[in-house]
Short mmCIF file of C-alpha atoms and ligand atoms in Angstrom, two decimals:
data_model
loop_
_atom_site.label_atom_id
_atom_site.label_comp_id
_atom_site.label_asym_id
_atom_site.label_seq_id
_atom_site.Cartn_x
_atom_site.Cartn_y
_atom_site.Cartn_z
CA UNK A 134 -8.51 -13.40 15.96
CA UNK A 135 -10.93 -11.68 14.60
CA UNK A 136 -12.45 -8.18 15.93
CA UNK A 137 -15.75 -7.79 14.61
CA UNK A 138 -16.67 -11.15 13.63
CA UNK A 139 -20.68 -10.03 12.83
CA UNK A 140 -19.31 -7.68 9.93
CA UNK A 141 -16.07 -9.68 9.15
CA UNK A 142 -17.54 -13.16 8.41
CA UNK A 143 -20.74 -11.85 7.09
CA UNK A 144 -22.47 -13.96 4.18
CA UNK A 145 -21.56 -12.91 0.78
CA UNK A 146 -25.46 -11.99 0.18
CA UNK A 147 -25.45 -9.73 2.91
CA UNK A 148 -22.54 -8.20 1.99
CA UNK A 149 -23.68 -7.30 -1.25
CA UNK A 150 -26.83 -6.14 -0.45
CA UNK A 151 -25.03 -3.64 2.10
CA UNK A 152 -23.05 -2.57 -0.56
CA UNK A 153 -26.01 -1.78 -2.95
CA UNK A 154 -27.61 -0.19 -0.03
CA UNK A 155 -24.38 1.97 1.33
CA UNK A 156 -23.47 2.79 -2.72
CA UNK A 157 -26.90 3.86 -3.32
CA UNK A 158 -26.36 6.47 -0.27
CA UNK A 159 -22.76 7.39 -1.42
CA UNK A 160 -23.87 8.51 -5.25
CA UNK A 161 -26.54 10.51 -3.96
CA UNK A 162 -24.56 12.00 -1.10
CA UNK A 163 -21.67 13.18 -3.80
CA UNK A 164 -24.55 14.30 -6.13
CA UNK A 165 -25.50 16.62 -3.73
CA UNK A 166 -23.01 18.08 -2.03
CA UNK A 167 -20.17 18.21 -4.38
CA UNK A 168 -20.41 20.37 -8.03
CA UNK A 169 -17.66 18.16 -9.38
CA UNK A 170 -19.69 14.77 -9.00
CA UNK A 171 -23.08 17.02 -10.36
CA UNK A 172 -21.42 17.99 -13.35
CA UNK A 173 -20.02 14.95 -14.09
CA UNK A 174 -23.44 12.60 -13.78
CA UNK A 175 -25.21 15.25 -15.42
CA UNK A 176 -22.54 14.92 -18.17
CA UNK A 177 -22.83 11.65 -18.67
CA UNK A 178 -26.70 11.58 -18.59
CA UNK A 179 -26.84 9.33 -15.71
CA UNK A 180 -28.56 10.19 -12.29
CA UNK A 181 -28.12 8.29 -8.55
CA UNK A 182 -31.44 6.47 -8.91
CA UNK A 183 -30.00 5.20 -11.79
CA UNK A 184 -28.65 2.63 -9.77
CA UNK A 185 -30.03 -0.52 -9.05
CA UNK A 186 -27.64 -3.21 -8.80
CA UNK A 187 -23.64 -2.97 -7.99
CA UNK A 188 -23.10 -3.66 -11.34
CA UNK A 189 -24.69 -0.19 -12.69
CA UNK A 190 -21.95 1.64 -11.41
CA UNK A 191 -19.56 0.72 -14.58
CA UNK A 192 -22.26 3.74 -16.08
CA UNK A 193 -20.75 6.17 -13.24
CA UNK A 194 -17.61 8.33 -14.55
CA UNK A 195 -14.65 7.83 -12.59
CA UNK A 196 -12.59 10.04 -10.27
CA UNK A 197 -8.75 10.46 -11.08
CA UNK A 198 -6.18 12.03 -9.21
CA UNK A 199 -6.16 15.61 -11.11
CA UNK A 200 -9.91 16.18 -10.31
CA UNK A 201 -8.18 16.58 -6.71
CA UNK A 202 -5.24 18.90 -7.72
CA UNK A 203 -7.79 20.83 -10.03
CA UNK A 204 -10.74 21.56 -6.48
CA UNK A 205 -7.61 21.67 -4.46
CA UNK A 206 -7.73 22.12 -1.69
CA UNK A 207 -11.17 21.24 -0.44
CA UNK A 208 -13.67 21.99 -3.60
CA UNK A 209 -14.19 18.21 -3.36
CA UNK A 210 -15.18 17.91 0.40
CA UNK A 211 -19.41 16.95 0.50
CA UNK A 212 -20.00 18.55 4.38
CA UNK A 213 -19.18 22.38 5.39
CA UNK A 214 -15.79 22.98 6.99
CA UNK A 215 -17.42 22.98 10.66
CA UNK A 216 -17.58 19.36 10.40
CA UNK A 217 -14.59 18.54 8.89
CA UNK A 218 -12.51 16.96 12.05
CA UNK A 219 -9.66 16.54 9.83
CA UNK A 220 -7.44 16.77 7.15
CA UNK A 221 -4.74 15.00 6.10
CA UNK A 222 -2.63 15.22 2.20
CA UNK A 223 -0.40 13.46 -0.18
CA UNK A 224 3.28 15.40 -0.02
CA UNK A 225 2.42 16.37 -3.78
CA UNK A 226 6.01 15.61 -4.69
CA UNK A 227 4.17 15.18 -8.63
CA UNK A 228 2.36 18.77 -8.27
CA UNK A 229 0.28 19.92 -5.87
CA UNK A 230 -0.90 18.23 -2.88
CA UNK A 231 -3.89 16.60 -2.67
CA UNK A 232 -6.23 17.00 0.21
CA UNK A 233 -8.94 15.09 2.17
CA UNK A 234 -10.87 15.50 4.68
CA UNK A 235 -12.94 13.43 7.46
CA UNK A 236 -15.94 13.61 9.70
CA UNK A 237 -15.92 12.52 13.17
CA UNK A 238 -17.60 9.49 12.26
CA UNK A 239 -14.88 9.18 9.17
CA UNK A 240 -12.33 8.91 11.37
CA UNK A 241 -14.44 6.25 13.90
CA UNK A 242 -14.91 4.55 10.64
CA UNK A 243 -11.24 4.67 9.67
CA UNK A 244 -10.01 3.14 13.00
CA UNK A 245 -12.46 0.02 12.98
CA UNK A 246 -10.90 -0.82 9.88
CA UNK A 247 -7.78 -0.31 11.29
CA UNK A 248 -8.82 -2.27 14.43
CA UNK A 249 -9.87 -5.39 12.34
CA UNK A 250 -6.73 -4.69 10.42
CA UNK A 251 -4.44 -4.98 13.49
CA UNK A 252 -6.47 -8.01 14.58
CA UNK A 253 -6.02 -9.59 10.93
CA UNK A 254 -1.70 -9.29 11.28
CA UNK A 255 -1.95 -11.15 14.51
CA UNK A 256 -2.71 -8.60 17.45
CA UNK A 257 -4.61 -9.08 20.20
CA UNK A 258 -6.07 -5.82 22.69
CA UNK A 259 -2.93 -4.79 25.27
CA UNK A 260 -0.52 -5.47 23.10
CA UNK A 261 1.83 -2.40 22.65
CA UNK A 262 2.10 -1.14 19.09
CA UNK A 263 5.09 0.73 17.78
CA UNK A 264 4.03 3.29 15.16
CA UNK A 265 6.95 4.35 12.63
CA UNK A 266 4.43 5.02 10.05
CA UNK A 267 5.74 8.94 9.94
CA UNK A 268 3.37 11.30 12.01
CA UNK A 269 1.28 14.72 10.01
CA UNK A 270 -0.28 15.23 6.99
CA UNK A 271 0.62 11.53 5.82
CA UNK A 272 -2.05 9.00 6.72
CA UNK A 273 0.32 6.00 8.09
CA UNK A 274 1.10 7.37 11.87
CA UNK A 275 -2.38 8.38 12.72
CA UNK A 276 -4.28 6.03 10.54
CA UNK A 277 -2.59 3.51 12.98
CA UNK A 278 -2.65 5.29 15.75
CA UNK A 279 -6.37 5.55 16.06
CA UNK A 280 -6.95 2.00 15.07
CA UNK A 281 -4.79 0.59 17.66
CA UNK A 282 -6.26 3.11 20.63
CA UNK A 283 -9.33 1.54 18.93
CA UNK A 284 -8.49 -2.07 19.14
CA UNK A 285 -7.54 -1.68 22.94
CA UNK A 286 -3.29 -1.43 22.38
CA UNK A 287 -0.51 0.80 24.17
CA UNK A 288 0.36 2.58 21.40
CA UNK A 289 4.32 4.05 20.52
CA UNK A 290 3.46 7.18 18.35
CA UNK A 291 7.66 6.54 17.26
CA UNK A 292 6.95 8.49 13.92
CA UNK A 293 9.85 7.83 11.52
CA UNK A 294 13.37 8.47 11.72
CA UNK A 295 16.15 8.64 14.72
CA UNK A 296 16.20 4.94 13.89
CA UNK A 297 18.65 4.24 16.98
CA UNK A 298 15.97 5.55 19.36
CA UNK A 299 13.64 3.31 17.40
CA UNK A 300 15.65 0.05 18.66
CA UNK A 301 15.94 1.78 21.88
CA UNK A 302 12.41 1.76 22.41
CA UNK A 303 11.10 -1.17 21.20
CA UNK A 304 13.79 -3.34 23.20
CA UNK A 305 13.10 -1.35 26.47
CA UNK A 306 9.47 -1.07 26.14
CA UNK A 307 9.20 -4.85 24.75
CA UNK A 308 6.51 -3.94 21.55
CA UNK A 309 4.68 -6.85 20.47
CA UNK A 310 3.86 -5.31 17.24
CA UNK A 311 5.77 -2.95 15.00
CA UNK A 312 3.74 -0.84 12.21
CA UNK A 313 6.06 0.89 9.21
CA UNK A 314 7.05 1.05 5.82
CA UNK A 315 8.83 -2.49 4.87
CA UNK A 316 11.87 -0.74 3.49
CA UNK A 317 12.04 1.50 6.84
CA UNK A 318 11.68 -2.27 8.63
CA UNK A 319 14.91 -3.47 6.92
CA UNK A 320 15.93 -0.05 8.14
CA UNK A 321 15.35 -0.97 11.82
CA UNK A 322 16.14 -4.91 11.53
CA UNK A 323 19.83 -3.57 10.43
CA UNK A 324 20.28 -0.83 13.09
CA UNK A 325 19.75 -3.92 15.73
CA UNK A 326 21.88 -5.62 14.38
CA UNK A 327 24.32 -2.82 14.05
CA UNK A 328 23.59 -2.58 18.07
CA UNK A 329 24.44 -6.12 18.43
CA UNK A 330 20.59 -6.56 19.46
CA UNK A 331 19.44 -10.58 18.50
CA UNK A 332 15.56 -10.29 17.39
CA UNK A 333 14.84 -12.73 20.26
CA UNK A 334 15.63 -10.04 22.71
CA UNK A 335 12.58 -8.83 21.12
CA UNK A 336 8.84 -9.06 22.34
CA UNK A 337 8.00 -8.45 18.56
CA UNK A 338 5.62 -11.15 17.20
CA UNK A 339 4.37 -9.33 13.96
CA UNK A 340 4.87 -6.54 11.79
CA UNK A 341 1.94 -4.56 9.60
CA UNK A 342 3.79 -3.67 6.51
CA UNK A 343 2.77 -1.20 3.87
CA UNK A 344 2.00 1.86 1.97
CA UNK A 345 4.67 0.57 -1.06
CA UNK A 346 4.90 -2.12 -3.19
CA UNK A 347 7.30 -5.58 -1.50
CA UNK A 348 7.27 -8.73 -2.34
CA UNK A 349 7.27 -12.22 -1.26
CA UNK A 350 11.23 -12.27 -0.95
CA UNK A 351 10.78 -8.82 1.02
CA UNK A 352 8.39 -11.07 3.57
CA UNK A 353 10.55 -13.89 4.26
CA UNK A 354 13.90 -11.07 4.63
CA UNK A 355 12.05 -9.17 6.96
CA UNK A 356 10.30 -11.99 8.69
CA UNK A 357 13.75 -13.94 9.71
CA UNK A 358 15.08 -10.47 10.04
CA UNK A 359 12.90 -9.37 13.06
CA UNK A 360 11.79 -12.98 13.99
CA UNK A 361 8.02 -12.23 13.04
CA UNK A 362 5.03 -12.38 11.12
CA UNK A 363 4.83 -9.83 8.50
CA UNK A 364 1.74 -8.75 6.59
CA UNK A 365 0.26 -6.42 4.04
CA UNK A 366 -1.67 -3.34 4.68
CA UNK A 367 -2.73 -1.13 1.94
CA UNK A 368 -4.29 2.00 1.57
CA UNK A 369 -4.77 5.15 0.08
CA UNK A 370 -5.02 8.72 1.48
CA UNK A 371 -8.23 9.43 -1.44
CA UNK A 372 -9.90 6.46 -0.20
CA UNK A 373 -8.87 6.50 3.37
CA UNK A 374 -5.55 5.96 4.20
CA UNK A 375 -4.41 2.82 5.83
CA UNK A 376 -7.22 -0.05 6.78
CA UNK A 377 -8.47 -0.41 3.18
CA UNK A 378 -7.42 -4.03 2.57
CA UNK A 379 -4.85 -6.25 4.83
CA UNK A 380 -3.82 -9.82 4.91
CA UNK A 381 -4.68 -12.08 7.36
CA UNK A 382 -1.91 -13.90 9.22
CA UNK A 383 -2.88 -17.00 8.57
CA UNK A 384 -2.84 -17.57 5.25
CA UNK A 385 -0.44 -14.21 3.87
CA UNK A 386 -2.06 -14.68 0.60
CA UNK A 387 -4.14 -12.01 -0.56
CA UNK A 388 -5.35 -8.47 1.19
CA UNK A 389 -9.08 -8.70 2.56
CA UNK A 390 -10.85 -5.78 1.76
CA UNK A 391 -13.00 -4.31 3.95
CA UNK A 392 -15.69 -4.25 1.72
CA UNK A 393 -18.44 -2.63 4.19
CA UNK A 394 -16.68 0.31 3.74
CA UNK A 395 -15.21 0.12 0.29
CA UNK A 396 -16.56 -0.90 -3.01
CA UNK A 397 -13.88 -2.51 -5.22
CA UNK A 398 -13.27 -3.09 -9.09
CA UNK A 399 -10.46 -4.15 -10.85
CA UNK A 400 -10.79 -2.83 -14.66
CA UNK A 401 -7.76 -2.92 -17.68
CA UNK A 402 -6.29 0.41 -17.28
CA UNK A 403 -6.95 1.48 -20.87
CA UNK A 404 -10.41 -0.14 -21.76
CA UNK A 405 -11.80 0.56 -18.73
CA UNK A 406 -13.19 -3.11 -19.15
CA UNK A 407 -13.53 -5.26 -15.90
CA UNK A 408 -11.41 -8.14 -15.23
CA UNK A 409 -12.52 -11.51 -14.00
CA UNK A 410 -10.76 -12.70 -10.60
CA UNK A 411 -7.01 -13.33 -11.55
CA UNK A 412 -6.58 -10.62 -13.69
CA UNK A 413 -4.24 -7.93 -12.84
CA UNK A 414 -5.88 -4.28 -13.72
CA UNK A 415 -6.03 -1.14 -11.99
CA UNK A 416 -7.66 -1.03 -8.49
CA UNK A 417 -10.71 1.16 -8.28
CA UNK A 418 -12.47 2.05 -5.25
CA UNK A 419 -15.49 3.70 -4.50
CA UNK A 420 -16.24 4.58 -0.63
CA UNK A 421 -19.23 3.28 0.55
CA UNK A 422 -19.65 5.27 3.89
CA UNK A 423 -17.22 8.17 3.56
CA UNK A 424 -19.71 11.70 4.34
CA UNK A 425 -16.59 14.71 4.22
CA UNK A 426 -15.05 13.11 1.45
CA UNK A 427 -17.30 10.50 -0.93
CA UNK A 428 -15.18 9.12 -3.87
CA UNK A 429 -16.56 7.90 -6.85
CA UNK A 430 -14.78 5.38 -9.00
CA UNK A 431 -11.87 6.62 -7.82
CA UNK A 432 -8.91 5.32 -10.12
CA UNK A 433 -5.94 4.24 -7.98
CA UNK A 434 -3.45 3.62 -10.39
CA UNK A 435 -2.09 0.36 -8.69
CA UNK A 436 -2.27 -2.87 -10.34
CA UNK A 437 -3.50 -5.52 -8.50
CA UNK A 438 -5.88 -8.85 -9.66
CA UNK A 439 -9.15 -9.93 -7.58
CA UNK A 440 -8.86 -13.29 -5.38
CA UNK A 441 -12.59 -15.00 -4.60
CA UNK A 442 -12.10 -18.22 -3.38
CA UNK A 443 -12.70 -18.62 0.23
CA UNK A 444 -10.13 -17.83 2.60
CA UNK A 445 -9.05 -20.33 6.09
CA UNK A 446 -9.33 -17.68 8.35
CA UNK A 447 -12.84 -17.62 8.07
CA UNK A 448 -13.10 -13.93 6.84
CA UNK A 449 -15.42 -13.41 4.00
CA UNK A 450 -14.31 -9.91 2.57
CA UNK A 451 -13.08 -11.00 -0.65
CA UNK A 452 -9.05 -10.22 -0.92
CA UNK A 453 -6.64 -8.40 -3.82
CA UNK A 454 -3.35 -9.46 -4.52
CA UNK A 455 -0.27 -7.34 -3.37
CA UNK A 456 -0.34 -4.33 -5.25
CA UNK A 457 2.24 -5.47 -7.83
CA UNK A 458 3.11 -1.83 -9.00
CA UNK A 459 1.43 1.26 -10.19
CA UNK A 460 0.39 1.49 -13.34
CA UNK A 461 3.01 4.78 -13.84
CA UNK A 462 5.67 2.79 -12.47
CA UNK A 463 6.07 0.64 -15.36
CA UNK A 464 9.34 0.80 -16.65
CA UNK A 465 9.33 0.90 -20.38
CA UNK A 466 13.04 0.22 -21.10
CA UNK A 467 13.97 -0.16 -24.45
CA UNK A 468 10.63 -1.24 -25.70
CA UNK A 469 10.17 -3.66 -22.66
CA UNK A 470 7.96 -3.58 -19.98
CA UNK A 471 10.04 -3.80 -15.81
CA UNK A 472 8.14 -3.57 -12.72
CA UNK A 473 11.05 -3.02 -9.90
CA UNK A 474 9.12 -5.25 -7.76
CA UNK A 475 10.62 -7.91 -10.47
CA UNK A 476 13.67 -6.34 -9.81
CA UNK A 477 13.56 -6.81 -5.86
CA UNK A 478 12.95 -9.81 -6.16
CA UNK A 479 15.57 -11.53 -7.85
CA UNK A 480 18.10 -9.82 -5.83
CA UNK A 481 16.86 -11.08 -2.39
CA UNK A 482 16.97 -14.37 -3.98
CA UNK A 483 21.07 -13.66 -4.04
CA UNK A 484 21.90 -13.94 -0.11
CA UNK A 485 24.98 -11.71 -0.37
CA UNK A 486 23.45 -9.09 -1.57
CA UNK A 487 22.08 -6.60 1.34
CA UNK A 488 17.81 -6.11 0.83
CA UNK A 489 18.41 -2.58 -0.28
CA UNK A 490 18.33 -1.73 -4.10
CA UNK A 491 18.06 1.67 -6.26
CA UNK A 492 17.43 1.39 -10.21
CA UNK A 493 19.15 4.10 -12.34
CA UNK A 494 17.71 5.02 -15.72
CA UNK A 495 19.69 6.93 -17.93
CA UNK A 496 20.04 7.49 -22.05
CA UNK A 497 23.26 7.25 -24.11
CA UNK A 498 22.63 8.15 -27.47
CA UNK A 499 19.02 6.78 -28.76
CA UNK A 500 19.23 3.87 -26.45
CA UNK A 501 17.98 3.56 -22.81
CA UNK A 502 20.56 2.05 -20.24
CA UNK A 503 19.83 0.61 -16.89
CA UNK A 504 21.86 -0.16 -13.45
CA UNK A 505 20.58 -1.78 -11.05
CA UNK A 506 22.60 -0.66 -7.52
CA UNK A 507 22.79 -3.45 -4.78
CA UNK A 508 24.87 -3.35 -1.83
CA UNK A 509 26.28 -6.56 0.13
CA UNK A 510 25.43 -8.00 2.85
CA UNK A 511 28.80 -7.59 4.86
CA UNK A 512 32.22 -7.66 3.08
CA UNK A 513 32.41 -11.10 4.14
CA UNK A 514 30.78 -11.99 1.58
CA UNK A 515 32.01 -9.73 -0.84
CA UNK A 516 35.20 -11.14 -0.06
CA UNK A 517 34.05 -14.53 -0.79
CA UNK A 518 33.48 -14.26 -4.17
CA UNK A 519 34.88 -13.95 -7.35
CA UNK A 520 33.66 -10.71 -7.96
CA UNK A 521 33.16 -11.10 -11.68
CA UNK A 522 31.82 -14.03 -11.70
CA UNK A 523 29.00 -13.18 -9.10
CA UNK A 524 28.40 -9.67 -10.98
CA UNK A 525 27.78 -12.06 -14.20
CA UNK A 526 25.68 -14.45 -12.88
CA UNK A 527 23.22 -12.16 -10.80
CA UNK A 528 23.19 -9.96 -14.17
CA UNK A 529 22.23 -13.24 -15.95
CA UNK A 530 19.57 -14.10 -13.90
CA UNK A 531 18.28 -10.52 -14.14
CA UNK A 532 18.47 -10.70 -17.99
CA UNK A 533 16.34 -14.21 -17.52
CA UNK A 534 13.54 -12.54 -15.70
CA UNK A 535 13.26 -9.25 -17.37
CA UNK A 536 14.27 -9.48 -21.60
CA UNK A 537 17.14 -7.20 -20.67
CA UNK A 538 20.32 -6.59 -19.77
CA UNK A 539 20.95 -4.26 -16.52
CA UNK A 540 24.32 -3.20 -15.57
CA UNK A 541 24.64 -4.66 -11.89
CA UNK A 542 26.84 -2.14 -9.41
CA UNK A 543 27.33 -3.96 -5.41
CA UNK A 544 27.82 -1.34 -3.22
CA UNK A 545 29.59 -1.54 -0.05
CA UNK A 546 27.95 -2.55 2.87
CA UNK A 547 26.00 0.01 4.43
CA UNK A 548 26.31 2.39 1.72
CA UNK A 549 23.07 3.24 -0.29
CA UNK A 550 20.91 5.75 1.14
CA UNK A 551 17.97 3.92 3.70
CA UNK A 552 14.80 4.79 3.82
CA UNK A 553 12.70 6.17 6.44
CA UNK A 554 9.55 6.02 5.02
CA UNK A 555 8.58 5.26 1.56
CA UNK A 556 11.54 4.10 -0.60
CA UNK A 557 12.86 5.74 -3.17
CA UNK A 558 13.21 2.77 -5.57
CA UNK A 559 13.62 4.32 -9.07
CA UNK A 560 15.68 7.33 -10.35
CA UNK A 561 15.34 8.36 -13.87
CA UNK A 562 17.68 10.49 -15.86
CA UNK A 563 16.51 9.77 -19.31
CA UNK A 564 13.98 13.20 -19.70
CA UNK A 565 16.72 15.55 -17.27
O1 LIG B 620 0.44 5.13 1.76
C1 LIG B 620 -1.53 4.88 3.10
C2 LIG B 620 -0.88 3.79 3.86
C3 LIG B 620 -0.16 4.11 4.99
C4 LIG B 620 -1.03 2.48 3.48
C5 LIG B 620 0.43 3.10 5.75
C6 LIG B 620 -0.46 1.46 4.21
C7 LIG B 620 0.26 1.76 5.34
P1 LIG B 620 -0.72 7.48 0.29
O2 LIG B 620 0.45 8.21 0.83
O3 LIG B 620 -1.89 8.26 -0.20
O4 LIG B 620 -1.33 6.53 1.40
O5 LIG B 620 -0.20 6.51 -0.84
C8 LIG B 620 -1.07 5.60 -1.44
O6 LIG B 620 0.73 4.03 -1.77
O7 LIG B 620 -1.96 4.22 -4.11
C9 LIG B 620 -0.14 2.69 -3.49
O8 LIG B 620 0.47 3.09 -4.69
C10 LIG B 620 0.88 2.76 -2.37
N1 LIG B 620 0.60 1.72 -1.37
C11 LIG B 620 -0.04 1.83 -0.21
N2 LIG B 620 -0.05 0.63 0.43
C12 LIG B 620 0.58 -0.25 -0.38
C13 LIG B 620 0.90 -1.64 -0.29
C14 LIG B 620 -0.69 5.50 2.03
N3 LIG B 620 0.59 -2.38 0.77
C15 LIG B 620 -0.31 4.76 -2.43
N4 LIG B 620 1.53 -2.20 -1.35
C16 LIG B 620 -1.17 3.70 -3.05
C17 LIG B 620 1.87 -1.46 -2.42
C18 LIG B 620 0.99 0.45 -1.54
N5 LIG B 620 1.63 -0.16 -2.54
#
């Protein structure tokens, strides 16, 4: 189904021309309105008029993450505080927090994209929606939340955590759609089973994934898990928050992104050079109607390539790939290069081994060591192996896919920590 078919099948030439149109608008509306964006053009000897086609903005300096912590907290916002509606910011677990800020017509913005978004994974207006995206200064719970009041749904404002109350409500108030993390899904999926709840006792019919990197394997888990569809949905609180770029359910191949709203390029991180469709670089986003908070080549730091063939479900946004990992989650381990995400998804290949995983880096001497912690599925299986054997082989299989050797630790069932919201994936004890 789609929810705004005029915008979301529009021809490619129209689209573009929008663009130019909207980017034109955005440059000069950061320009004006916010010193950091002045300085910067002026820097760089280039001016808003400057720009003529979409390809002129590769002249444009980009935006990184510190230009946020350094105006914190709202020396980047282009409208006085009177008509800021809203603000929402990153926990700043790296340093400080990062804040934006929207308009009223930001945030009606915001949940059209949403609304499309919720229409893309499968849902149609009255279904109920059961928001464990956490609630606050995160953008998950109410990014959702006003797209689905938006597309017409009863929405469950569940926030995360008290996962038994989560399984209590959707079985007694039958959701039809169920919006969290994916590793907070697994999360649920488990605690239903725990509750000796079959997922066809379930009204659930799709699930709108997101906000950190999962992978094919993670899809088909949680799909036969919960007895749904499961789809992508990425975002970022800089550029908006969630509603930036989902998959459609009919072909699960690729995030469409709304590109009304959001001007995308794909560059190698450390040139700054852009990358033809089916290249994986850095995403980079510049916001193309965005008034309290404009960004500018706005470097994401998540590594995705550009898809531009057409797409069956009729949408013409062109689509990204999964985010495949952020650029500073690169492992560099012993000279070689890991994304976890590789890591995931050899174990879910293993079937005895639970879909919950932690890496451990750590330094003995000069040399960097690495464990990968699994946990099994139930101590059936655990039982039903020949422990050594199975620690071997899934090791060997590791070493296949990655150019090194991890040390592989199972867990007991039900023993490494769950997650609740975004995973914790990666602990590293090599600089403690
Ligand atoms: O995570 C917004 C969001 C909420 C997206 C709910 C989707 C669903 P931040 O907290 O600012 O915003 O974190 C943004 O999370 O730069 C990516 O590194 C990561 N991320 C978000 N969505 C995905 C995804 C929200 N689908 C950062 N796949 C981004 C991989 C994702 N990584």
């Amino acid at each position: 189904m789609l929810w705004n078919p005029e915008i979301e099948t529009m021809s490619q030439d129209a689209l573009r021309s929008l663009q130019l149109d909207r980017l034109q608008r955005t440059l000069r509306h950061a320009y004006e309105h916010v010193p950091l964006y002045r300085e910067r053009f002026e820097a760089a000897g280039i001016h808003p008029d400057d720009l003529r086609t979409l390809d002129d903005i590769a002249k444009f300096p980009f935006t990184v993450k510190s230009d946020l912590r350094n105006t914190y907290p709202f020396g980047m916002f282009a409208v006085p505080m009177h008509q800021v509606a809203r603000i929402h910011a990153s926990s700043g677990t790296k340093g400080k927090a990062t804040v934006v800020g929207y308009t009223r017509s930001d945030l009606e913005v915001w949940a059209e994209c949403v609304a499309r978004s919720i229409a893309s994974a499968g849902g149609e207006p009255g279904d109920i929606l059961h928001v464990a995206y956490g609630y606050g200064l995160f953008t998950g719970g109410l990014g959702l939340h006003g797209g689905a009041e938006r597309f017409g749904c009863t929405v469950v404002p569940a926030s995360g955590g008290f996962t038994k109350r989560q399984v209590t409500l959707l079985t007694d108030f039958g959701a039809d759609g169920l919006a969290c993390t994916p590793s907070y899904a697994v999360n649920i999926g488990e605690t239903l089973q725990a509750e000796g709840i079959p997922a066809e006792q379930l009204k659930l019919r799709y699930g709108i994934f997101g906000a950190e990197p999962w992978t094919e394997e993670m899809r088909q888990r949680l799909e036969q898990l919960l007895g749904i569809d499961a789809v992508d949905i990425y975002g970022l609180s800089e550029v908006m928050g969630p509603g930036v770029a989902i998959e459609c359910r009919e072909e699960k191949n690729g995030l469409h992104i709304w590109e009304d709203h959001f001007f995308v390029e794909v560059l190698d991180p450390e040139t700054g050079r852009p990358l033809p469709p089916g290249e994986l670089g850095e995403l980079v986003f510049t916001s193309l109607s965005k008034e309290a908070f404009p960004v500018v080549r706005y470097r994401t730091g998540d590594l995705a390539y550009l898809i531009d063939t057409p797409c069956s479900c009729g949408r013409t946004h062109r689509r990204m790939s999964r985010v495949k990992s952020r650029v500073d989650d690169m492992l560099i381990v012993r000279g070689v290069n890991i994304f976890p995400q590789e890591i995931e998804a050899e174990l879910l290949l293993v079937e005895q081994l639970a879909p919950h995983y932690q890496i451990v880096l750590s330094r003995q001497g000069a040399l960097d060591t690495i464990e990968v912690h699994a946990e099994w599925r139930s101590t059936a299986d655990r039982d039903a192996v020949d422990l050594e054997r199975f620690v071997a082989a899934v090791e060997r299989a590791l070493h296949t896919r990655l150019q090194i050797s991890p040390k592989l630790v199972v867990h007991p069932p039900q023993s490494l920590t769950r997650s609740e919201g975004k995973a914790i994936r990666v602990i590293d004890q090599r600089n403690l």
